[in-house]
Short mmCIF file of C-alpha atoms and ligand atoms in Angstrom, two decimals:
data_model
loop_
_atom_site.label_atom_id
_atom_site.label_comp_id
_atom_site.label_asym_id
_atom_site.label_seq_id
_atom_site.Cartn_x
_atom_site.Cartn_y
_atom_site.Cartn_z
CA MET S 12 51.15 -8.10 13.31
CA SER S 13 51.15 -6.07 10.37
CA THR S 14 51.73 -6.55 6.09
CA ASP S 15 55.63 -6.04 6.02
CA TRP S 16 55.55 -9.95 5.91
CA LEU S 17 54.73 -9.51 1.70
CA ARG S 18 57.65 -7.98 1.43
CA ASP S 19 59.59 -11.52 2.55
CA ALA S 20 57.03 -13.40 -0.17
CA VAL S 21 57.78 -16.01 -2.96
CA ILE S 22 54.62 -15.90 -4.38
CA TYR S 23 53.70 -19.64 -6.20
CA GLU S 24 50.50 -19.22 -8.31
CA ILE S 25 48.56 -22.58 -8.97
CA TYR S 26 45.64 -22.82 -11.13
CA PRO S 27 43.76 -25.43 -9.27
CA GLN S 28 42.26 -27.15 -12.60
CA SER S 29 46.06 -28.01 -13.85
CA PHE S 30 48.10 -28.30 -10.46
CA ALA S 31 47.30 -31.87 -8.98
CA ASP S 32 44.47 -34.09 -9.25
CA SER S 33 44.11 -36.43 -6.45
CA ASN S 34 41.54 -38.14 -7.79
CA GLY S 35 42.11 -39.08 -11.29
CA ASP S 36 38.84 -37.48 -12.66
CA GLY S 37 40.98 -34.37 -14.91
CA ILE S 38 41.12 -31.80 -12.92
CA GLY S 39 43.07 -30.85 -10.19
CA ASP S 40 41.57 -30.41 -6.38
CA LEU S 41 42.42 -29.11 -3.12
CA ARG S 42 43.16 -32.54 -2.03
CA GLY S 43 46.02 -32.75 -4.92
CA VAL S 44 47.39 -29.23 -3.50
CA ILE S 45 47.47 -30.91 -0.59
CA ASP S 46 49.80 -33.97 -1.45
CA HIS S 47 52.12 -32.00 -2.94
CA LEU S 48 52.71 -29.14 -0.12
CA ASP S 49 55.78 -31.09 0.88
CA HIS S 50 57.20 -30.23 -3.10
CA LEU S 51 56.47 -26.43 -2.33
CA SER S 52 58.12 -26.35 1.02
CA TRP S 53 61.44 -28.07 -1.00
CA LEU S 54 61.21 -25.29 -3.32
CA GLY S 55 61.02 -22.55 -0.83
CA VAL S 56 57.95 -21.00 -1.89
CA ASN S 57 56.34 -19.32 1.07
CA THR S 58 53.21 -18.17 -0.42
CA ILE S 59 50.79 -19.81 -2.71
CA TRP S 60 47.86 -17.33 -4.60
CA PHE S 61 45.16 -19.70 -6.51
CA ASN S 62 43.17 -18.51 -9.09
CA PRO S 63 39.70 -18.73 -7.89
CA CYS S 64 38.41 -22.08 -6.70
CA PHE S 65 34.97 -20.77 -5.22
CA ALA S 66 31.28 -22.45 -6.55
CA SER S 67 31.29 -21.78 -10.11
CA PRO S 68 29.76 -22.90 -13.48
CA PHE S 69 33.31 -22.45 -14.88
CA ARG S 70 31.95 -20.32 -18.35
CA ASP S 71 35.50 -18.17 -17.33
CA ALA S 72 37.56 -21.16 -15.95
CA GLY S 73 36.08 -19.88 -11.80
CA TYR S 74 35.98 -16.23 -12.34
CA ASP S 75 32.27 -16.79 -12.80
CA VAL S 76 31.74 -17.27 -9.39
CA SER S 77 27.93 -18.72 -8.13
CA ASP S 78 28.57 -18.56 -4.50
CA TYR S 79 31.63 -17.20 -2.63
CA LEU S 80 31.34 -19.07 0.73
CA GLN S 81 31.99 -22.37 -0.88
CA ILE S 82 34.42 -24.32 -2.59
CA ALA S 83 33.86 -25.76 -5.75
CA PRO S 84 33.16 -29.17 -5.27
CA ARG S 85 34.89 -30.49 -8.30
CA TYR S 86 37.88 -29.31 -5.84
CA GLY S 87 36.92 -29.81 -2.42
CA THR S 88 35.24 -29.22 0.25
CA ASN S 89 35.44 -25.58 2.88
CA ASP S 90 36.85 -28.16 5.10
CA ASP S 91 39.65 -29.32 2.72
CA MET S 92 40.53 -25.54 2.36
CA VAL S 93 41.25 -25.10 5.91
CA GLU S 94 43.23 -28.21 5.95
CA LEU S 95 45.27 -27.28 3.30
CA VAL S 96 45.82 -23.85 4.66
CA ASP S 97 46.86 -25.50 7.97
CA ALA S 98 49.57 -27.65 6.37
CA ALA S 99 50.35 -25.45 4.36
CA ALA S 100 50.72 -22.66 7.84
CA GLU S 101 53.08 -25.74 9.25
CA ARG S 102 55.38 -25.23 6.48
CA GLY S 103 55.86 -21.45 6.79
CA ILE S 104 53.40 -21.31 3.68
CA ARG S 105 50.62 -18.58 3.42
CA VAL S 106 47.72 -18.76 1.33
CA LEU S 107 45.78 -16.11 -0.90
CA LEU S 108 42.75 -16.47 -2.99
CA ASP S 109 41.63 -14.25 -5.81
CA LEU S 110 38.58 -12.30 -4.80
CA VAL S 111 35.91 -11.80 -8.29
CA ALA S 112 35.07 -8.83 -7.34
CA GLY S 113 33.78 -6.71 -10.01
CA HIS S 114 31.06 -9.31 -10.87
CA THR S 115 29.43 -12.71 -10.49
CA SER S 116 28.05 -15.67 -12.29
CA ILE S 117 24.36 -15.02 -13.78
CA ALA S 118 24.46 -18.34 -12.06
CA HIS S 119 24.42 -16.59 -8.56
CA GLU S 120 21.70 -16.33 -6.58
CA TRP S 121 21.81 -12.73 -6.36
CA PHE S 122 21.47 -12.78 -10.03
CA ARG S 123 18.63 -15.11 -10.63
CA GLY S 124 16.74 -12.89 -8.05
CA GLU S 125 17.57 -9.83 -10.04
CA LEU S 126 16.29 -11.61 -13.07
CA ALA S 127 13.54 -13.39 -11.88
CA ALA S 128 11.77 -10.01 -10.48
CA ASP S 129 9.91 -7.71 -12.95
CA GLY S 130 11.69 -4.30 -11.52
CA PRO S 131 14.32 -3.02 -8.91
CA SER S 132 14.33 -4.66 -6.05
CA PRO S 133 13.12 -2.48 -3.12
CA GLU S 134 16.60 -2.82 -0.81
CA GLY S 135 18.54 -1.74 -4.38
CA ASP S 136 19.85 -3.47 -7.47
CA ARG S 137 23.04 -6.03 -7.08
CA TYR S 138 23.65 -5.70 -11.11
CA VAL S 139 23.38 -2.61 -13.20
CA TRP S 140 20.18 -2.73 -15.26
CA SER S 141 18.50 -0.69 -17.91
CA LEU S 142 14.44 -0.72 -19.40
CA ASN S 143 15.96 0.17 -22.86
CA PRO S 144 19.32 -0.19 -24.51
CA PRO S 145 21.73 2.23 -23.36
CA LEU S 146 22.94 4.11 -26.25
CA ARG S 147 27.07 4.76 -25.25
CA ASP S 148 29.04 2.68 -23.13
CA THR S 149 30.98 4.87 -21.07
CA SER S 150 31.27 2.23 -17.96
CA GLY S 151 34.94 0.56 -18.44
CA ASP S 152 38.53 0.76 -19.24
CA ILE S 153 39.08 -2.45 -21.43
CA PRO S 154 36.71 -2.07 -25.00
CA GLY S 155 34.05 -4.33 -25.01
CA THR S 156 34.09 -5.92 -21.45
CA ALA S 157 31.50 -3.31 -19.82
CA ALA S 158 29.05 -3.92 -22.21
CA TRP S 159 24.82 -4.26 -22.06
CA VAL S 160 23.13 -7.74 -22.73
CA PRO S 161 19.85 -7.79 -22.82
CA SER S 162 17.73 -9.76 -19.99
CA PRO S 163 18.03 -13.56 -20.46
CA GLY S 164 14.92 -13.86 -17.98
CA PRO S 165 11.78 -12.58 -16.95
CA ARG S 166 13.03 -8.73 -15.97
CA PRO S 167 12.52 -6.24 -18.62
CA GLY S 168 15.84 -4.62 -20.46
CA TRP S 169 19.71 -4.88 -20.50
CA TYR S 170 22.21 -5.87 -17.90
CA LEU S 171 26.09 -4.46 -17.64
CA LYS S 172 28.60 -6.80 -18.10
CA ASN S 173 32.29 -6.68 -17.01
CA PHE S 174 33.91 -9.59 -18.42
CA PHE S 175 31.68 -12.70 -20.84
CA ASP S 176 28.42 -11.87 -20.82
CA GLU S 177 27.92 -14.58 -18.33
CA GLN S 178 29.84 -12.30 -15.97
CA PRO S 179 27.20 -9.68 -15.02
CA ALA S 180 28.86 -6.06 -13.30
CA LEU S 181 28.13 -5.97 -9.91
CA ASN S 182 26.74 -2.52 -9.09
CA PHE S 183 29.02 -0.58 -7.04
CA GLY S 184 27.54 3.03 -8.46
CA TRP S 185 28.54 5.38 -11.22
CA ALA S 186 31.20 8.05 -10.32
CA ARG S 187 28.81 10.72 -12.77
CA LEU S 188 25.38 10.80 -12.35
CA GLU S 189 23.48 11.79 -15.50
CA PRO S 190 20.19 12.97 -15.97
CA GLY S 191 18.27 10.31 -18.31
CA GLU S 192 20.55 7.78 -17.43
CA PRO S 193 18.40 5.94 -14.32
CA TRP S 194 20.29 2.89 -13.96
CA ARG S 195 23.80 5.51 -12.86
CA ASP S 196 23.34 4.59 -8.99
CA ALA S 197 25.34 6.83 -6.81
CA VAL S 198 28.09 4.97 -5.33
CA ASP S 199 26.61 4.96 -2.14
CA ALA S 200 23.26 4.42 -3.10
CA PRO S 201 22.11 1.24 -1.55
CA GLY S 202 22.66 -1.22 -4.12
CA PRO S 203 26.54 -0.65 -4.16
CA MET S 204 26.51 -0.26 -0.31
CA ARG S 205 24.77 -4.03 -0.33
CA ASN S 206 27.73 -4.98 -2.36
CA ARG S 207 30.56 -3.30 -0.34
CA GLN S 208 29.08 -4.79 2.41
CA ALA S 209 29.33 -8.46 0.66
CA LEU S 210 32.70 -7.96 -0.31
CA ARG S 211 33.69 -7.25 3.71
CA ASP S 212 31.54 -10.21 4.79
CA ILE S 213 33.38 -12.78 1.98
CA MET S 214 36.79 -11.88 2.78
CA ALA S 215 35.77 -12.00 6.51
CA PHE S 216 34.19 -15.49 6.03
CA TRP S 217 37.78 -16.69 4.02
CA LEU S 218 40.11 -14.84 6.70
CA ASP S 219 38.07 -16.67 9.23
CA HIS S 220 39.04 -20.17 7.57
CA GLY S 221 42.60 -18.18 7.95
CA VAL S 222 43.87 -16.76 4.60
CA ALA S 223 46.16 -14.46 4.67
CA GLY S 224 44.92 -12.01 2.33
CA PHE S 225 43.22 -11.82 -1.29
CA ARG S 226 44.29 -11.26 -5.00
CA VAL S 227 41.72 -8.54 -6.31
CA ASP S 228 40.69 -9.25 -9.76
CA MET S 229 39.94 -6.82 -12.07
CA ALA S 230 40.30 -4.66 -9.24
CA PHE S 231 39.74 -1.40 -11.05
CA SER S 232 36.34 -2.21 -12.54
CA LEU S 233 33.78 -1.52 -10.04
CA VAL S 234 33.11 1.98 -9.64
CA LYS S 235 31.63 2.53 -13.51
CA ASP S 236 32.51 5.56 -15.49
CA ASP S 237 35.31 6.48 -12.90
CA PRO S 238 37.91 9.07 -14.54
CA GLY S 239 41.16 8.37 -12.86
CA HIS S 240 39.34 5.00 -10.61
CA GLY S 241 38.93 7.62 -7.78
CA GLU S 242 35.65 6.56 -6.19
CA THR S 243 37.03 2.91 -7.03
CA THR S 244 40.26 3.96 -4.97
CA ARG S 245 37.92 5.38 -2.00
CA LEU S 246 36.06 2.00 -2.01
CA TRP S 247 39.02 -0.40 -1.57
CA ARG S 248 40.82 2.36 0.77
CA ASP S 249 37.45 2.10 2.98
CA LEU S 250 37.70 -1.62 3.03
CA ARG S 251 41.52 -1.20 3.24
CA ALA S 252 40.45 0.40 6.37
CA TRP S 253 38.03 -1.84 7.86
CA LEU S 254 41.08 -4.96 7.45
CA ALA S 255 43.51 -3.31 9.31
CA GLU S 256 40.98 -2.86 11.95
CA ALA S 257 40.00 -6.45 11.57
CA TYR S 258 42.70 -8.99 10.41
CA PRO S 259 45.73 -6.19 10.47
CA ASP S 260 48.21 -8.91 8.79
CA ALA S 261 45.87 -9.45 5.62
CA VAL S 262 46.90 -8.16 2.45
CA LEU S 263 45.11 -6.60 -0.48
CA ILE S 264 46.75 -7.02 -3.83
CA PRO S 265 45.50 -5.50 -7.14
CA GLU S 266 45.71 -7.14 -10.50
CA GLY S 267 47.76 -3.91 -12.14
CA ILE S 268 49.34 -0.84 -10.98
CA GLU S 269 47.13 0.97 -8.12
CA PRO S 270 46.57 4.39 -9.62
CA ARG S 271 48.28 6.74 -8.03
CA GLY S 272 45.88 9.42 -6.28
CA GLN S 273 45.84 11.63 -3.09
CA GLY S 274 45.54 10.10 -0.17
CA THR S 275 47.34 6.53 1.47
CA PRO S 276 47.06 3.79 -1.11
CA ALA S 277 44.27 0.97 -0.69
CA PHE S 278 46.05 -1.61 -2.00
CA ASP S 279 49.58 -3.16 -0.14
CA ALA S 280 51.48 -3.95 -3.18
CA ASP S 281 51.49 -3.66 -6.67
CA PHE S 282 51.29 -6.34 -9.38
CA LEU S 283 52.33 -6.63 -12.87
CA LEU S 284 51.17 -9.75 -14.59
CA VAL S 285 51.18 -10.29 -18.29
CA ILE S 286 48.81 -8.23 -19.84
CA PHE S 287 50.80 -5.23 -18.72
CA GLU S 288 53.06 -3.63 -21.10
CA GLN S 289 55.93 -3.09 -18.74
CA HIS S 290 55.56 -6.91 -18.18
CA ALA S 291 55.65 -7.50 -21.68
CA SER S 292 58.19 -5.56 -22.27
CA LEU S 293 60.57 -7.83 -19.84
CA PHE S 294 59.37 -11.58 -21.41
CA ASP S 295 56.46 -11.44 -24.30
CA ASN S 296 57.51 -12.76 -27.43
CA GLY S 297 54.31 -12.90 -28.99
CA GLY S 298 52.67 -15.62 -30.72
CA ALA S 299 50.39 -16.64 -28.74
CA GLY S 300 47.85 -13.79 -29.18
CA GLN S 301 48.03 -9.90 -28.22
CA VAL S 302 45.69 -8.70 -25.08
CA PRO S 303 44.06 -4.99 -26.34
CA PHE S 304 45.91 -3.24 -23.62
CA HIS S 305 49.66 -2.45 -25.00
CA GLU S 306 51.11 -1.96 -28.80
CA PRO S 307 53.55 -5.60 -29.46
CA LEU S 308 56.93 -4.80 -28.35
CA GLU S 309 60.56 -6.76 -28.50
CA PRO S 310 61.32 -7.66 -24.79
CA PHE S 311 64.30 -8.08 -22.97
CA PHE S 312 64.74 -11.21 -22.43
CA GLN S 313 65.43 -12.56 -26.02
CA ALA S 314 68.37 -14.85 -27.74
CA GLU S 315 68.86 -12.38 -29.92
CA GLY S 316 68.95 -9.02 -27.76
CA GLY S 317 66.95 -5.83 -29.32
CA GLY S 318 64.26 -5.12 -26.64
CA SER S 319 64.51 -2.74 -24.03
CA PHE S 320 65.19 -2.91 -20.72
CA HIS S 321 63.56 1.16 -20.12
CA PRO S 322 60.05 0.45 -20.32
CA PHE S 323 60.52 -1.92 -17.02
CA LEU S 324 63.35 0.12 -15.48
CA ASP S 325 61.11 3.33 -16.00
CA ALA S 326 58.25 1.24 -14.05
CA TRP S 327 60.32 0.72 -11.46
CA GLU S 328 61.84 3.85 -10.91
CA GLY S 329 58.57 5.79 -10.90
CA LEU S 330 56.93 3.43 -8.40
CA THR S 331 59.84 2.92 -6.18
CA SER S 332 60.82 6.25 -5.86
CA GLU S 333 57.19 7.34 -4.81
CA ALA S 334 56.78 4.86 -1.87
CA PRO S 335 60.23 2.59 -1.62
CA SER S 336 58.55 0.81 0.84
CA ARG S 337 55.59 -0.69 -1.33
CA PRO S 338 56.08 -4.52 -2.93
CA LEU S 339 55.96 -4.49 -6.53
CA ILE S 340 55.02 -8.23 -7.43
CA LEU S 341 56.55 -9.53 -10.73
CA ALA S 342 55.13 -12.78 -12.41
CA SER S 343 57.02 -15.36 -14.50
CA ALA S 344 53.91 -15.30 -16.05
CA ASP S 345 49.98 -16.13 -14.96
CA HIS S 346 47.01 -17.50 -16.26
CA ASP S 347 46.14 -14.92 -19.22
CA LEU S 348 48.67 -15.39 -21.74
CA ASN S 349 52.18 -16.47 -22.44
CA ARG S 350 54.17 -18.97 -20.01
CA LEU S 351 58.05 -17.58 -19.65
CA ALA S 352 58.96 -21.13 -22.27
CA HIS S 353 57.01 -20.10 -25.28
CA GLY S 354 57.51 -19.77 -28.68
CA PRO S 355 60.92 -20.10 -29.52
CA ARG S 356 63.01 -19.53 -26.11
CA THR S 357 64.85 -22.18 -25.37
CA ALA S 358 65.51 -24.15 -22.06
CA ALA S 359 68.88 -22.27 -21.64
CA GLU S 360 67.19 -18.83 -21.44
CA LEU S 361 64.40 -19.33 -19.22
CA ARG S 362 68.10 -19.51 -16.44
CA PRO S 363 68.84 -15.86 -17.07
CA ALA S 364 65.52 -15.59 -16.99
CA PHE S 365 65.06 -16.67 -13.72
CA ALA S 366 68.14 -14.94 -11.88
CA PHE S 367 66.84 -11.55 -12.58
CA LEU S 368 63.26 -12.44 -11.61
CA LEU S 369 64.86 -13.94 -8.18
CA THR S 370 67.10 -10.94 -7.50
CA TRP S 371 65.75 -8.01 -8.34
CA GLY S 372 63.81 -5.77 -5.61
CA THR S 373 60.32 -7.11 -6.78
CA VAL S 374 58.52 -9.85 -4.94
CA PRO S 375 58.61 -12.99 -7.29
CA SER S 376 55.32 -14.62 -8.58
CA ILE S 377 56.62 -18.21 -10.24
CA TYR S 378 53.01 -19.39 -12.40
CA TYR S 379 52.96 -23.47 -11.79
CA GLY S 380 55.00 -25.48 -13.89
CA ASP S 381 57.51 -22.03 -14.88
CA GLU S 382 60.04 -23.57 -12.22
CA ILE S 383 60.45 -26.34 -14.55
CA GLY S 384 60.44 -24.33 -17.81
CA MET S 385 56.26 -26.08 -19.04
CA ARG S 386 56.00 -24.60 -22.43
CA TYR S 387 52.59 -22.78 -23.87
CA LEU S 388 51.60 -25.34 -26.18
CA PRO S 389 49.85 -23.34 -28.91
CA GLY S 390 46.71 -23.87 -31.03
CA LEU S 391 44.66 -25.69 -28.16
CA PRO S 392 40.52 -25.37 -27.97
CA ASP S 393 38.76 -23.20 -25.90
CA VAL S 394 37.93 -24.79 -22.63
CA GLU S 395 35.94 -22.90 -19.93
CA GLY S 396 36.28 -19.50 -21.53
CA SER S 397 40.38 -19.63 -22.00
CA ILE S 398 39.71 -18.05 -25.43
CA CYS S 399 38.91 -14.65 -25.40
CA ASN S 400 38.94 -13.69 -28.92
CA PRO S 401 41.28 -15.46 -32.18
CA ALA S 402 43.87 -13.80 -31.62
CA TYR S 403 43.68 -13.94 -27.43
CA ASN S 404 44.31 -17.68 -26.31
CA ARG S 405 44.94 -18.49 -22.78
CA SER S 406 44.80 -22.81 -23.06
CA GLY S 407 48.15 -23.41 -23.92
CA CYS S 408 49.57 -21.87 -20.20
CA ARG S 409 46.21 -23.74 -18.31
CA THR S 410 47.41 -26.96 -19.33
CA PRO S 411 48.38 -29.78 -16.30
CA MET S 412 51.23 -29.92 -14.26
CA GLN S 413 53.48 -31.93 -15.41
CA TRP S 414 54.78 -34.03 -12.59
CA ASP S 415 56.21 -37.41 -14.16
CA GLY S 416 56.22 -38.66 -17.72
CA THR S 417 53.35 -41.11 -17.22
CA ALA S 418 50.15 -40.47 -16.15
CA ASN S 419 50.84 -39.48 -12.36
CA ALA S 420 49.22 -37.54 -9.31
CA GLY S 421 45.75 -37.98 -11.26
CA PHE S 422 46.31 -36.18 -14.13
CA SER S 423 46.17 -39.79 -16.29
CA THR S 424 46.76 -38.23 -19.52
CA ALA S 425 43.37 -39.85 -21.11
CA ALA S 426 40.78 -38.22 -18.34
CA ALA S 427 42.93 -34.87 -18.71
CA SER S 428 42.09 -35.01 -22.00
CA GLU S 429 38.90 -35.88 -22.42
CA LEU S 430 37.60 -33.58 -19.37
CA TYR S 431 40.06 -30.90 -19.69
CA LEU S 432 43.22 -29.84 -21.39
CA PRO S 433 46.04 -32.03 -22.70
CA ILE S 434 49.08 -32.44 -20.74
CA ASP S 435 52.22 -31.84 -23.23
CA PRO S 436 52.42 -34.67 -25.59
CA ASP S 437 55.76 -34.08 -26.29
CA PRO S 438 57.97 -37.28 -24.96
CA ALA S 439 60.73 -34.59 -24.08
CA ARG S 440 58.27 -32.31 -21.76
CA PRO S 441 59.77 -30.95 -18.84
CA THR S 442 58.76 -32.95 -15.61
CA VAL S 443 59.14 -32.48 -11.96
CA LEU S 444 60.05 -35.83 -11.97
CA ALA S 445 63.11 -36.01 -13.35
CA GLN S 446 64.12 -32.30 -12.70
CA ARG S 447 64.20 -33.18 -9.04
CA ASP S 448 67.04 -35.93 -9.78
CA ASP S 449 69.52 -33.45 -11.55
CA PRO S 450 70.73 -30.64 -9.99
CA GLY S 451 71.76 -28.91 -12.91
CA SER S 452 68.05 -28.78 -13.83
CA LEU S 453 66.02 -25.43 -14.11
CA LEU S 454 63.70 -26.68 -10.71
CA HIS S 455 66.94 -27.11 -9.00
CA LEU S 456 68.50 -23.26 -10.03
CA VAL S 457 65.26 -21.54 -9.01
CA ARG S 458 65.21 -23.83 -5.63
CA ASP S 459 68.77 -22.57 -5.53
CA LEU S 460 68.02 -18.54 -6.28
CA ILE S 461 65.12 -19.07 -3.81
CA ALA S 462 67.12 -20.51 -1.03
CA LEU S 463 70.15 -17.34 -1.82
CA ARG S 464 67.37 -14.82 -1.75
CA LYS S 465 67.04 -16.31 1.87
CA ASP S 466 69.99 -16.05 2.81
CA GLU S 467 71.30 -13.22 1.35
CA PRO S 468 68.44 -10.46 2.80
CA ALA S 469 70.54 -7.87 -0.34
CA LEU S 470 68.89 -9.53 -2.82
CA GLY S 471 65.20 -9.94 -1.54
CA ALA S 472 62.43 -7.25 -1.99
CA ARG S 473 63.66 -4.62 0.98
CA ASP S 474 66.99 -3.08 -0.31
CA GLY S 475 67.83 -1.05 -3.00
CA THR S 476 68.02 -1.84 -6.49
CA ARG S 477 70.73 0.64 -8.72
CA VAL S 478 71.68 -0.62 -12.40
CA LEU S 479 74.93 -0.02 -13.16
CA HIS S 480 74.30 -1.57 -16.98
CA ALA S 481 70.52 -1.24 -18.20
CA ASP S 482 71.58 -2.91 -21.56
CA TYR S 483 72.65 -6.44 -22.88
CA PRO S 484 74.13 -7.71 -20.08
CA LEU S 485 71.90 -6.10 -17.68
CA ALA S 486 74.14 -5.50 -14.05
CA TYR S 487 73.05 -3.89 -11.55
CA LEU S 488 73.68 -3.36 -7.55
CA ARG S 489 71.45 -4.77 -4.61
CA GLY S 490 71.89 -3.17 -1.51
CA ASP S 491 75.62 -1.95 -0.95
CA ASP S 492 77.38 -5.25 -1.82
CA HIS S 493 76.09 -7.57 -4.01
CA LEU S 494 76.60 -7.54 -7.54
CA VAL S 495 74.05 -8.92 -10.52
CA LEU S 496 74.68 -9.46 -13.88
CA ILE S 497 72.31 -10.65 -16.44
CA ASN S 498 72.75 -11.98 -20.18
CA PRO S 499 69.50 -12.79 -21.27
CA THR S 500 70.99 -12.94 -25.02
CA THR S 501 72.67 -16.27 -26.77
CA ASP S 502 75.68 -14.29 -27.60
CA VAL S 503 78.71 -13.35 -25.38
CA ARG S 504 78.51 -10.09 -23.71
CA THR S 505 81.39 -8.11 -22.07
CA VAL S 506 80.96 -5.61 -19.51
CA GLU S 507 83.41 -2.97 -17.61
CA LEU S 508 82.38 -3.12 -13.61
CA PRO S 509 84.17 -1.90 -10.56
CA ARG S 510 84.76 -3.89 -7.84
CA LEU S 511 85.06 -6.99 -8.67
CA ASP S 512 88.49 -8.03 -7.93
CA GLY S 513 88.35 -10.13 -4.38
CA ALA S 514 84.52 -10.44 -4.88
CA ARG S 515 82.67 -13.76 -4.21
CA LEU S 516 80.54 -15.35 -6.69
CA LEU S 517 77.54 -16.61 -4.64
CA LEU S 518 75.94 -18.13 -8.24
CA GLY S 519 76.71 -17.97 -11.28
CA GLU S 520 76.96 -19.77 -14.60
CA GLY S 521 79.30 -18.90 -17.72
CA VAL S 522 80.50 -15.88 -16.17
CA GLY S 523 84.17 -15.01 -16.05
CA VAL S 524 86.05 -11.80 -14.20
CA ASN S 525 89.20 -10.43 -16.16
CA GLY S 526 90.27 -7.21 -14.12
CA GLY S 527 87.36 -4.88 -13.93
CA ALA S 528 85.71 -6.62 -17.20
CA VAL S 529 83.40 -9.78 -16.44
CA THR S 530 82.25 -11.86 -19.60
CA THR S 531 79.18 -13.51 -19.63
CA ALA S 532 78.72 -16.78 -21.79
CA ALA S 533 75.31 -17.21 -23.93
CA CYS S 534 72.24 -17.07 -21.01
CA GLY S 535 74.87 -16.84 -18.40
CA PHE S 536 74.66 -14.42 -15.26
CA GLY S 537 76.40 -13.79 -11.93
CA ILE S 538 75.93 -12.98 -8.49
CA TRP S 539 78.45 -11.42 -6.33
CA ARG S 540 78.75 -10.47 -2.66
CA LEU S 541 81.76 -7.67 -3.08
CA GLN S 542 82.72 -7.54 0.17
CA PRO S 543 83.77 -11.30 1.65
C1 BGC W 30 41.28 -12.81 -14.90
C2 BGC W 30 40.90 -13.30 -16.15
C3 BGC W 30 39.90 -13.05 -16.36
C4 BGC W 30 39.11 -11.81 -16.01
C5 BGC W 30 37.99 -11.94 -15.56
C6 BGC W 30 41.04 -11.24 -15.03
O1 BGC W 30 41.80 -10.30 -14.51
O2 BGC W 30 42.62 -12.90 -14.80
O3 BGC W 30 41.88 -15.19 -16.03
O4 BGC W 30 39.08 -14.19 -17.03
O5 BGC W 30 40.00 -11.02 -15.26
O6 BGC W 30 36.97 -12.04 -14.27
#
């Protein structure tokens, strides 16, 4: 047993609120997912990543957990999760859960207990408390997230939050202790040690229920004032070592790129999501908002060209040269900002984007609905913390999955808009039903690309990737014998490429070979095997 399976994963991210609603209350549930496993199996994905589906007041869509060991009643029961995991396994699909490691909800009994106390717990505080409002915030990387909040209960003083005020940071200690700042516990103080043990207990509980591992939310937010994240990495390395013994095939995936330091990596992969610059340099065409982690830039995938492939390529080359066999997961999009179908990007432009996502040497993660080209809907109201600030609106990427043209799979339009986010009101919105009947649809293309990736292992995450033309059109070799050409623009593009004589086109649209030159029509792409 080992974690090597992750290199062959094709991940599908399910935002449970919005995927499939079996009981018509307007909110998705686990039974809805179980009912659609055959569809996921038809599509060909082999790993599901669930956003948090645990008990929660849903101030931050479930990233504010009030009980890690209990499925949120609105999604079902723990037994439903076990049934889902088993039914998925029968179809060769693994299930990953989201581990919100850095904070809980204020409704968690740990927090309620400390809030009701009149001072520190004799066993060590699970949260970070200060009697006086601390003057400086040296606690986190994300401006304004790790800040102090006045106690809303009997416990005097202030507590440290990790994201929204209702998400108090769990106390994993501080890398630097300062005289006069008594809230800075050492990383091995009793409170931090209790929390480390709790992470083990939570992981063991769900692994014993059959899940395959975890995506770790804000993985590097744990130890505070930790320049370079050295102490946080050590903490995860400890947990990783325990996992390797206790659950050898379970994986741990961080949100983002694990900081490179001394010693073995703590996580099994790196994960490029929409908030990261390298991802944005491929796909983010702005508009929905700007997360405060990077400067706005022109994405490589856009109709008029003008972007650069280099920010992504440089990151890829850096990461793979350090650790060639370590997977880098690349999302089509996710629950934290734009979808792939966003702004002026047309349905035709999604086709080369998916051809890239499913033939590059990364492990693909498909955000539910992207495979049919569901659009980001601008201007939707805040639902369950989806608007972080006026310029950062996540509502538009969290709308209900568009199964068919009418109310279906429980997503009655009325119920969904009353209780949750509305379904895209455009009568021409893409749907699974229509696209399954249309062999020329994006859904069929995504399915064909996933199938091709399985049939031609050189297109997966194990073989090398060598770029031949890092501009428009993009051209790269996979392994020794597979060549991929991608034209993200709406212009006709031509490039000279060697070795195409006699090559076999495995899948392509709008490409023509003439001697050593290949021409691609607007949004064309081609995948060739060079040796017949
Ligand atoms: C998640 C967000 C969440 C935040 C706080 C992020 O990494 O992806 O959706 O709001 O962490 O938990």
